Amino acid sequence: MRKIIIANWKMNLSITKSLEFVKKVKKTKHMVGIAAPYTFLCEMKKALAHKKIQLAAQDVARFAEGAYTGEVSAKMLKKLNCTYCLVGHSERRVYFAETDENVNEKIKQLLAQGIKPVLCIGEKASERNKKLTKKVLNKQLKKALQGVKNIDKVIIAYEPIWAISTFQKGKQKKSASLDDIMEVHKYIKNVLEKMSKSKGSKIKVLYGGSVKPSNSQEILSLKEVDGALVGGASLKVSSFNAILQSI
Ligand code: PGA
């Protein structure tokens, strides 16, 4: 099955390094996207013009246009040929106090411009320890997708916060177990089907959280997993290619 693999470069690399990276990405049958920092998007658009790699942004403004210093609108991202845009990444929720309500507004802005939102959801370690994972995810999904009409155009990325390398500083980076991933993805798909009977089953659910060449094959072979959002291991083209070629 064709999977969706999106690199999340976060605030890393440079324009020069990103263009070199693009030249070296290996061909694959899978859908590949790169979520680059805003300032790379213009050059990346040109570099990707003849490649089967989709451009993605890492965030978007929750407003359409106007006096919002420092913000970038969905319309601006559309002009740069962004196919996808991440929303609600846990780093934005934790470091920039982003709420489910903000995420909902951003999703609507993106859909109005025909950009596919990649809605990131996931529980903290403390919530997981209290067995609150499903409750947290349910709330995040319901609030972020409230009043969203083209729900089938949204992609979900399940990223347990405790498994993302950013939040594992100093510890050995570990991803969730295959059983955890399978169970949670099934649950998410179930919630989506209930929320939108006709369209819910079409929604793709990616996994993210320390996906790397040594575990990508087993994670991406799960039928419940429609792809991956890859952070740290997407910064070197050799490891990103190894992930693409592992499936
Ligand atoms: P990671 O990041 O692969 O470095 O854990 C994933 C993400 O934050 O999207």
mmCIF file of N, CA, C and O and ligand atoms in Angstrom, residues 6-8 10 86 89-91 120 159 163-168 173 208-212 229-234, ligand 1:
data_model
loop_
_atom_site.group_PDB
_atom_site.id
_atom_site.type_symbol
_atom_site.label_atom_id
_atom_site.label_comp_id
_atom_site.label_asym_id
_atom_site.label_seq_id
_atom_site.Cartn_x
_atom_site.Cartn_y
_atom_site.Cartn_z
ATOM 1 N N ILE A 6 6.179 12.096 5.658
ATOM 2 C CA ILE A 6 6.466 13.535 5.680
ATOM 3 C C ILE A 6 7.639 13.829 6.614
ATOM 4 O O ILE A 6 7.647 13.401 7.774
ATOM 5 N N ALA A 7 8.629 14.524 6.064
ATOM 6 C CA ALA A 7 9.776 14.955 6.883
ATOM 7 C C ALA A 7 9.375 16.234 7.605
ATOM 8 O O ALA A 7 8.811 17.137 6.989
ATOM 9 N N ASN A 8 9.649 16.302 8.890
ATOM 10 C CA ASN A 8 9.411 17.531 9.647
ATOM 11 C C ASN A 8 10.772 18.055 10.090
ATOM 12 O O ASN A 8 11.351 17.571 11.060
ATOM 13 N N LYS A 10 11.503 20.889 11.305
ATOM 14 C CA LYS A 10 11.459 21.805 12.463
ATOM 15 C C LYS A 10 12.347 23.032 12.168
ATOM 16 O O LYS A 10 12.353 23.496 11.037
ATOM 17 N N LEU A 86 1.461 21.310 8.638
ATOM 18 C CA LEU A 86 1.282 20.744 9.982
ATOM 19 C C LEU A 86 0.457 21.717 10.820
ATOM 20 O O LEU A 86 0.592 22.937 10.665
ATOM 21 N N HIS A 89 1.183 20.799 16.201
ATOM 22 C CA HIS A 89 2.310 19.963 16.633
ATOM 23 C C HIS A 89 2.541 20.179 18.135
ATOM 24 O O HIS A 89 2.391 21.297 18.639
ATOM 25 N N SER A 90 2.936 19.144 18.836
ATOM 26 C CA SER A 90 3.058 19.265 20.295
ATOM 27 C C SER A 90 4.082 20.327 20.702
ATOM 28 O O SER A 90 3.949 20.946 21.758
ATOM 29 N N GLU A 91 5.105 20.551 19.853
ATOM 30 C CA GLU A 91 6.065 21.612 20.204
ATOM 31 C C GLU A 91 5.381 22.976 20.177
ATOM 32 O O GLU A 91 5.713 23.856 20.966
ATOM 33 N N CYS A 120 -1.719 17.219 14.193
ATOM 34 C CA CYS A 120 -0.922 16.417 15.126
ATOM 35 C C CYS A 120 -1.642 16.333 16.477
ATOM 36 O O CYS A 120 -2.034 17.362 17.032
ATOM 37 N N GLU A 159 1.143 11.489 17.425
ATOM 38 C CA GLU A 159 2.508 11.632 17.930
ATOM 39 C C GLU A 159 2.483 11.666 19.452
ATOM 40 O O GLU A 159 2.289 12.740 20.046
ATOM 41 N N ALA A 163 7.120 10.115 23.082
ATOM 42 C CA ALA A 163 7.951 9.374 22.126
ATOM 43 C C ALA A 163 8.663 10.290 21.139
ATOM 44 O O ALA A 163 9.488 9.840 20.349
ATOM 45 N N ILE A 164 8.353 11.585 21.183
ATOM 46 C CA ILE A 164 8.989 12.520 20.243
ATOM 47 C C ILE A 164 10.371 12.875 20.763
ATOM 48 O O ILE A 164 10.545 13.159 21.953
ATOM 49 N N SER A 165 11.339 12.888 19.863
ATOM 50 C CA SER A 165 12.723 13.032 20.353
ATOM 51 C C SER A 165 12.968 14.360 21.069
ATOM 52 O O SER A 165 13.755 14.402 22.008
ATOM 53 N N THR A 166 12.282 15.429 20.672
ATOM 54 C CA THR A 166 12.437 16.722 21.355
ATOM 55 C C THR A 166 12.230 16.592 22.864
ATOM 56 O O THR A 166 12.861 17.271 23.654
ATOM 57 N N PHE A 167 11.243 15.779 23.217
ATOM 58 C CA PHE A 167 10.862 15.685 24.628
ATOM 59 C C PHE A 167 11.575 14.537 25.337
ATOM 60 O O PHE A 167 11.208 14.155 26.430
ATOM 61 N N GLN A 168 12.592 13.982 24.672
ATOM 62 C CA GLN A 168 13.328 12.876 25.297
ATOM 63 C C GLN A 168 14.782 13.245 25.478
ATOM 64 O O GLN A 168 15.656 12.383 25.407
ATOM 65 N N LYS A 173 16.203 7.609 22.871
ATOM 66 C CA LYS A 173 14.987 7.897 22.110
ATOM 67 C C LYS A 173 14.232 6.601 21.814
ATOM 68 O O LYS A 173 14.778 5.677 21.248
ATOM 69 N N GLY A 208 3.992 9.348 14.330
ATOM 70 C CA GLY A 208 5.232 10.106 14.488
ATOM 71 C C GLY A 208 5.741 9.982 15.906
ATOM 72 O O GLY A 208 4.962 9.913 16.858
ATOM 73 N N GLY A 209 7.052 9.980 16.044
ATOM 74 C CA GLY A 209 7.670 9.856 17.378
ATOM 75 C C GLY A 209 8.838 8.911 17.261
ATOM 76 O O GLY A 209 8.658 7.693 17.354
ATOM 77 N N SER A 210 10.031 9.474 17.015
ATOM 78 C CA SER A 210 11.264 8.686 16.896
ATOM 79 C C SER A 210 11.207 7.591 15.830
ATOM 80 O O SER A 210 11.761 6.503 16.023
ATOM 81 N N VAL A 211 10.537 7.882 14.727
ATOM 82 C CA VAL A 211 10.588 6.934 13.593
ATOM 83 C C VAL A 211 11.973 7.081 12.968
ATOM 84 O O VAL A 211 12.451 8.187 12.737
ATOM 85 N N LYS A 212 12.630 5.951 12.749
ATOM 86 C CA LYS A 212 13.998 5.967 12.213
ATOM 87 C C LYS A 212 14.213 4.709 11.369
ATOM 88 O O LYS A 212 13.352 3.813 11.393
ATOM 89 N N LEU A 229 5.317 10.675 10.182
ATOM 90 C CA LEU A 229 5.837 12.043 10.269
ATOM 91 C C LEU A 229 7.184 11.900 10.972
ATOM 92 O O LEU A 229 7.244 11.420 12.111
ATOM 93 N N VAL A 230 8.238 12.273 10.260
ATOM 94 C CA VAL A 230 9.587 11.962 10.740
ATOM 95 C C VAL A 230 10.352 13.243 11.069
ATOM 96 O O VAL A 230 10.537 14.094 10.194
ATOM 97 N N GLY A 231 10.786 13.389 12.304
ATOM 98 C CA GLY A 231 11.536 14.566 12.709
ATOM 99 C C GLY A 231 13.036 14.344 12.580
ATOM 100 O O GLY A 231 13.613 14.431 11.498
ATOM 101 N N GLY A 232 13.669 14.009 13.696
ATOM 102 C CA GLY A 232 15.132 13.863 13.754
ATOM 103 C C GLY A 232 15.739 13.052 12.615
ATOM 104 O O GLY A 232 16.741 13.465 12.016
ATOM 105 N N ALA A 233 15.119 11.939 12.278
ATOM 106 C CA ALA A 233 15.693 11.063 11.246
ATOM 107 C C ALA A 233 15.468 11.593 9.827
ATOM 108 O O ALA A 233 15.891 10.963 8.863
ATOM 109 N N SER A 234 14.807 12.747 9.717
ATOM 110 C CA SER A 234 14.637 13.319 8.363
ATOM 111 C C SER A 234 15.663 14.405 8.088
ATOM 112 O O SER A 234 15.645 15.032 7.034
HETATM 113 P P1 PGA B 1 10.978 12.827 15.953
HETATM 114 O O1 PGA B 1 9.940 14.006 15.686
HETATM 115 O O2 PGA B 1 10.878 11.906 14.761
HETATM 116 O O3 PGA B 1 12.312 13.488 16.055
HETATM 117 O O4 PGA B 1 10.540 12.165 17.210
HETATM 118 C C1 PGA B 1 8.680 13.773 15.118
HETATM 119 C C2 PGA B 1 7.890 15.036 15.131
HETATM 120 O O5 PGA B 1 8.029 15.795 16.107
HETATM 121 O O6 PGA B 1 7.142 15.318 14.204
#
